[in-house]
């Protein structure tokens, strides 16, 4: 017999986790995890030392199963669990006995008031639910539902529309632990609306008969044609092509869709009457109501010849004018007098619904069968797993079991629960049983308990610890960020190495048991498994990881520390607020962790070590090393003493939300003020697009780089940016430079391969030409070094402020790695160009561009459309260009 999908998934996860501990112990834990998943201790008693190794998976609570689960599905499941839901850990106790399955079904459905009801999926909710399901982390355990490849360790879902009612699934998604308290299905912290949407998505294949579907639109509707692209707020079944069902308010816009059945060939006339704007489509063609938007009413008819069959009807209606809204569709034809199209001729589906799935709604509990089912429920010992009763007889002990008989036998008899175990699974369970029955068995070590818990709750589906686990390639695309350009740090859950050393125990416990979170940019959410199931992990992680280091006291007063810490955090110091939020206020660029949460979350000694070398704790992090080799970049603050500066930052941040705002960040004024260090701003920007990287340099010169096209977008002088439109409104595109003397450079790829001197500069996007932006890092003076690749070469692009002609200008250094492709050119400018010498040109009488080293300049074109080009010829001895901008 083949191993079930859930058993394969369990073994795969367990095997990957247990590489962190000894092989002998790993084999033992593999079996004890299986014992917990199969809830063996529901029927077999374990000693305290044995129980310490097992985390039982309790069975679902059944009190309201009749409102959640279809009676038909339940009957099939009880008769043949593995056939109905491959991978279930529910044992087969009836061995195919259909009569007993029916009796148990009547008993279980009778435990709750009648309430099972299917509903037609709301298409708008389905679309939202699809996004939520694939975004918040459901696919960390379950398979994608959008056609993507199913990862091999996915926990299978049943055929959802056969099993669930919409309301039952919605309530389950909101609080899974209420039904399944052992936490294998955690809460994903869904809102009411999200649970509603995901339930619609998972039940999207439900088909119920109706005469029509009506779609309700949101937003301002300016014409009937607008409905073709307008956002659908919700859809619902309708009782004919009439306004009687939907509730209309001023401005409501609707679209009815139905299929009309024509039984006899001949000429048919359709009539449309409406008070308001309305139009009718027959067979995919709008035939009436073209002028109704302006007239605010319609009274038309349309003739056409039809053959027997089904024809799609679409009826749009938008309330217009002051009269009472009304719409009516009539027809006449062979043997049909003019009248409203009867509902018997209309359907919400093109093809008839062969199985309307309505039996469960009409299920009636047979009390005689229910009574037999109740007795059967007890005689089969179902209560051992499902809400065990008090004062049950003593259970047979694990120590007395024969591992070759019962559930572990090669052949299962008709009186024994059948878990459909294959040989490897039986062997793992037998090995675990042998180990647990040793007289000298000791309690599991902290590492063993942690490995068992992480396997049980699939923690390493998202997190890495001890080089084990993490997001797999086949799931990586579903881990996303809601902000641009944070890289993997902005989309992948953090690793857990040393987490017990990093986080304060009280905060770690909040994360595990209350869902505390400080990473709003992650779309994937931290599941909640229930405090009873995972609260012990706090002590385990702390006991394994914590290595407290002494903190030497400093002589600075608390007030002096706060002042220095505020300076260090602000834009006239290290400009931490360029990337970090502060007291819920947005950062200037990246929106990473809020600094006012630092001291509540982190241990101080860990925090100080992290500041010294962020990359040691988070390899590849974008957090720069601001104290390289333990030396401060700001020697004027607290004499440049690293320990004193770290103490000052901690003291300042210890005030939490009461801390005074740092310089450069204000609740009222979001203008970014430049001090003695460069400031980098990332976000949507005028002319530079959604992936803009703007840099303000000391000396009041500024650059804006478009990362989408890897091009210099514009430069300017003076004041930098006001970021308030980015956070206070939808007008992010209104963020413009505040200074003067702005020079804009051409759109399009800055690099191209020209086969001939007159080959036109390509109009395709830089990305389609092969340009790939790779990010940037900060040099020792906090200037960004931009990185991108093109035509097989890697480019590092950096701007440096220089003194020239009595004011600050810019020097651009472009460093190329590798030998350049034939015909590679750099386009520096487009406009009216005046030659100064062989190495310098004046652009539009505004900007002088001088090629200092690395090549020669060439100009082509005429008038205001001249192009300034640099042929790129790089090799091991000639690997960079230097370009000076003076304006």
XYZ file of N, CA and C in Angstrom, residues 199-308:
330
model
N -13.181 31.689 2.380
C -14.195 30.639 2.312
C -14.838 30.617 0.929
N -15.154 31.780 0.391
C -15.704 31.821 -0.966
C -14.707 31.250 -1.968
N -13.431 31.569 -1.801
C -12.421 31.074 -2.735
C -12.286 29.556 -2.671
N -12.201 29.006 -1.478
C -12.032 27.567 -1.346
C -13.279 26.799 -1.791
N -14.425 27.468 -1.788
C -15.679 26.842 -2.229
C -16.107 27.369 -3.594
N -15.122 27.872 -4.351
C -15.437 28.546 -5.614
C -16.069 27.634 -6.651
N -15.912 26.323 -6.528
C -16.472 25.401 -7.502
C -17.923 25.048 -7.219
N -18.482 25.565 -6.135
C -19.882 25.298 -5.813
C -20.786 25.836 -6.919
N -21.733 25.022 -7.363
C -22.688 25.439 -8.380
C -24.097 25.189 -7.866
N -24.873 26.260 -7.740
C -26.263 26.166 -7.303
C -27.155 26.838 -8.339
N -28.309 26.259 -8.630
C -29.165 26.825 -9.674
C -29.795 28.141 -9.249
N -29.860 29.086 -10.199
C -30.547 30.369 -10.026
C -30.933 30.855 -11.416
N -31.756 31.857 -11.469
C -32.176 32.355 -12.781
C -31.155 33.311 -13.388
N -30.357 33.986 -12.544
C -29.388 34.947 -13.056
C -28.370 35.241 -11.970
N -27.264 35.845 -12.384
C -26.279 36.384 -11.453
C -26.270 37.893 -11.604
N -26.173 38.610 -10.479
C -26.081 40.061 -10.545
C -24.758 40.488 -9.929
N -24.070 41.383 -10.622
C -22.820 41.955 -10.138
C -23.069 43.392 -9.716
N -22.579 43.752 -8.525
C -22.697 45.111 -7.999
C -21.339 45.787 -8.153
N -21.319 46.984 -8.685
C -20.069 47.684 -8.956
C -19.858 48.824 -7.968
N -18.583 49.085 -7.682
C -18.235 50.204 -6.829
C -17.480 51.250 -7.652
N -17.388 52.431 -7.085
C -16.690 53.501 -7.777
C -17.654 54.332 -8.601
N -17.120 55.401 -9.135
C -17.947 56.304 -9.929
C -18.115 55.754 -11.336
N -19.365 55.615 -11.764
C -19.681 55.102 -13.086
C -20.047 56.287 -13.969
N -19.283 56.501 -15.038
C -19.483 57.665 -15.901
C -20.252 57.319 -17.176
N -20.424 56.064 -17.468
C -21.183 55.628 -18.633
C -21.451 54.143 -18.476
N -22.363 53.618 -19.283
C -22.626 52.185 -19.231
C -21.400 51.388 -19.655
N -20.613 51.936 -20.582
C -19.413 51.242 -21.028
C -18.392 51.088 -19.901
N -18.476 51.978 -18.887
C -17.545 51.910 -17.753
C -17.635 50.570 -17.025
N -18.831 49.940 -17.050
C -19.009 48.687 -16.321
C -18.101 47.578 -16.840
N -17.681 47.678 -18.119
C -16.827 46.630 -18.675
C -15.492 46.540 -17.947
N -15.031 47.668 -17.356
C -13.738 47.675 -16.665
C -13.847 48.065 -15.197
N -15.066 48.316 -14.714
C -15.242 48.755 -13.332
C -14.990 47.610 -12.356
N -14.692 47.971 -11.121
C -14.418 46.980 -10.079
C -15.724 46.410 -9.550
N -15.811 45.089 -9.528
C -16.995 44.413 -8.995
C -16.875 44.346 -7.481
N -17.881 44.897 -6.787
C -17.861 44.869 -5.323
C -18.321 43.527 -4.790
N -19.333 42.934 -5.412
C -19.815 41.612 -5.015
C -20.738 41.084 -6.093
N -20.952 39.771 -6.072
C -21.922 39.158 -6.960
C -22.860 38.299 -6.129
N -24.051 38.039 -6.661
C -25.039 37.261 -5.934
C -26.030 36.673 -6.931
N -26.720 35.579 -6.556
C -27.778 35.071 -7.429
C -28.955 36.041 -7.434
N -29.654 36.101 -8.561
C -30.789 37.014 -8.699
C -32.030 36.219 -9.089
N -33.173 36.743 -8.711
C -34.448 36.110 -9.044
C -35.008 36.771 -10.294
N -34.413 36.456 -11.430
C -34.854 37.035 -12.679
C -34.161 38.347 -12.988
N -34.511 38.914 -14.148
C -33.919 40.179 -14.595
C -34.773 41.319 -14.091
N -34.716 41.549 -12.805
C -35.577 42.527 -12.168
C -34.868 43.193 -11.018
N -35.328 44.381 -10.658
C -34.732 45.100 -9.532
C -35.368 44.724 -8.201
N -36.265 43.785 -8.181
C -36.967 43.453 -6.943
C -36.009 42.914 -5.885
N -35.016 42.125 -6.314
C -34.099 41.537 -5.341
C -33.085 42.518 -4.806
N -32.232 43.087 -5.667
C -31.188 43.992 -5.177
C -31.759 45.265 -4.565
N -31.135 45.737 -3.497
C -31.520 47.014 -2.894
C -30.769 48.131 -3.598
N -31.526 49.097 -4.126
C -30.912 50.166 -4.898
C -30.757 51.422 -4.077
N -29.621 52.046 -4.226
C -29.375 53.372 -3.670
C -28.969 54.283 -4.816
N -28.943 55.565 -4.562
C -28.559 56.529 -5.588
C -27.181 56.162 -6.147
N -27.105 56.011 -7.456
C -25.831 55.721 -8.095
C -25.485 54.257 -8.179
N -26.371 53.333 -7.729
C -26.055 51.917 -7.781
C -25.955 51.447 -9.226
N -24.945 50.628 -9.498
C -24.727 50.090 -10.837
C -24.747 48.576 -10.770
N -25.491 47.939 -11.691
C -25.677 46.497 -11.670
C -25.467 45.922 -13.054
N -25.054 44.650 -13.086
C -25.058 43.887 -14.336
C -25.625 42.499 -14.053
N -26.748 42.178 -14.727
C -27.328 40.850 -14.654
C -26.756 40.007 -15.794
N -26.440 38.747 -15.485
C -26.006 37.801 -16.498
C -26.854 36.552 -16.380
N -27.415 36.111 -17.503
C -28.264 34.926 -17.497
C -28.183 34.255 -18.856
N -28.645 33.021 -18.898
C -28.731 32.274 -20.159
C -30.186 31.936 -20.399
N -30.700 32.363 -21.556
C -32.096 32.125 -21.888
C -32.181 30.921 -22.829
N -33.137 30.043 -22.563
C -33.323 28.847 -23.376
C -34.373 29.101 -24.453
N -33.983 28.929 -25.690
C -34.892 29.030 -26.836
C -35.196 27.608 -27.307
N -36.481 27.248 -27.279
C -36.856 25.869 -27.617
C -37.291 25.704 -29.064
N -37.740 26.800 -29.683
C -38.271 26.691 -31.036
C -37.635 27.744 -31.921
N -37.222 27.365 -33.113
C -36.623 28.311 -34.056
C -37.657 29.312 -34.550
N -37.190 30.514 -34.848
C -38.097 31.521 -35.382
C -37.631 32.923 -35.054
N -38.484 33.890 -35.338
C -38.170 35.293 -35.061
C -38.646 35.661 -33.658
N -37.752 36.260 -32.904
C -38.065 36.679 -31.535
C -37.861 38.181 -31.429
N -38.708 38.794 -30.618
C -38.589 40.220 -30.330
C -38.329 40.389 -28.832
N -37.283 41.149 -28.507
C -36.968 41.452 -27.110
C -37.300 42.923 -26.853
N -37.848 43.197 -25.664
C -38.260 44.537 -25.282
C -37.494 44.942 -24.021
N -36.986 46.172 -24.017
C -36.293 46.713 -22.852
C -36.934 48.023 -22.460
N -37.440 48.080 -21.227
C -37.984 49.312 -20.682
C -37.291 49.586 -19.349
N -36.858 50.826 -19.159
C -36.154 51.142 -17.921
C -36.287 52.615 -17.601
N -36.338 52.905 -16.325
C -36.199 54.269 -15.816
C -34.811 54.350 -15.195
N -33.927 54.999 -15.895
C -32.521 55.001 -15.561
C -31.747 54.624 -16.806
N -30.459 54.418 -16.685
C -29.637 54.016 -17.821
C -29.563 52.504 -17.871
N -29.875 51.927 -19.046
C -29.894 50.473 -19.148
C -29.585 50.058 -20.574
N -28.994 48.882 -20.723
C -28.756 48.324 -22.045
C -28.824 46.805 -21.944
N -29.100 46.159 -23.096
C -29.278 44.716 -23.137
C -28.381 44.118 -24.208
N -27.679 43.047 -23.846
C -26.842 42.304 -24.777
C -27.451 40.925 -24.979
N -27.504 40.489 -26.240
C -27.999 39.161 -26.574
C -26.924 38.450 -27.373
N -26.459 37.310 -26.860
C -25.448 36.534 -27.575
C -24.149 37.261 -27.776
N -23.770 38.147 -26.830
C -22.495 38.839 -26.894
C -22.521 40.162 -27.631
N -23.717 40.681 -27.974
C -23.812 41.937 -28.721
C -24.839 42.848 -28.072
N -24.389 44.095 -27.775
C -25.316 45.063 -27.195
C -26.279 45.533 -28.277
N -27.579 45.373 -28.010
C -28.570 45.634 -29.070
C -29.542 46.744 -28.712
N -29.642 47.112 -27.440
C -30.579 48.167 -27.036
C -29.983 48.998 -25.909
N -30.401 50.265 -25.838
C -30.059 51.130 -24.721
C -28.863 52.015 -24.926
N -28.383 52.173 -26.176
C -27.179 52.969 -26.411
C -27.324 54.411 -25.957
N -28.527 54.976 -26.044
C -28.724 56.394 -25.726
C -29.291 56.617 -24.331
N -29.410 55.572 -23.545
C -30.138 55.701 -22.278
C -29.372 56.496 -21.225
N -28.050 56.607 -21.338
C -27.295 57.358 -20.333
C -27.703 58.827 -20.351
N -27.803 59.381 -21.560
C -28.208 60.783 -21.660
C -29.709 60.956 -21.443
N -30.504 59.999 -21.935
C -31.968 60.140 -21.832
C -32.502 59.749 -20.464
N -31.715 59.005 -19.698
C -32.089 58.550 -18.358
C -33.317 57.646 -18.374
N -33.585 57.036 -19.530
C -34.646 56.046 -19.649
C -34.467 55.340 -20.988
N -35.153 54.215 -21.156
C -35.093 53.465 -22.403
C -36.421 52.758 -22.619
N -36.876 52.718 -23.875
C -38.076 51.985 -24.278
C -37.840 51.538 -25.713
N -37.235 50.343 -25.884
C -36.841 49.876 -27.202
C -37.210 48.407 -27.378
N -37.151 47.964 -28.646
C -37.325 46.550 -28.956
C -36.315 46.155 -30.027
N -36.090 44.838 -30.127
C -35.100 44.357 -31.083
C -35.536 42.989 -31.588
N -35.501 42.805 -32.911
C -35.913 41.553 -33.545
C -34.691 40.784 -34.021
N -34.751 39.441 -33.890
C -33.702 38.596 -34.440
C -34.200 37.171 -34.569
N -33.613 36.443 -35.505
C -33.942 35.031 -35.713
C -33.041 34.179 -34.834
N -33.648 33.235 -34.128
C -32.894 32.382 -33.219
C -33.181 30.914 -33.507
N -32.151 30.099 -33.374
C -32.288 28.653 -33.441
C -32.395 28.104 -32.012
N -32.909 26.903 -31.844
C -32.984 26.333 -30.492
C -31.596 26.298 -29.838
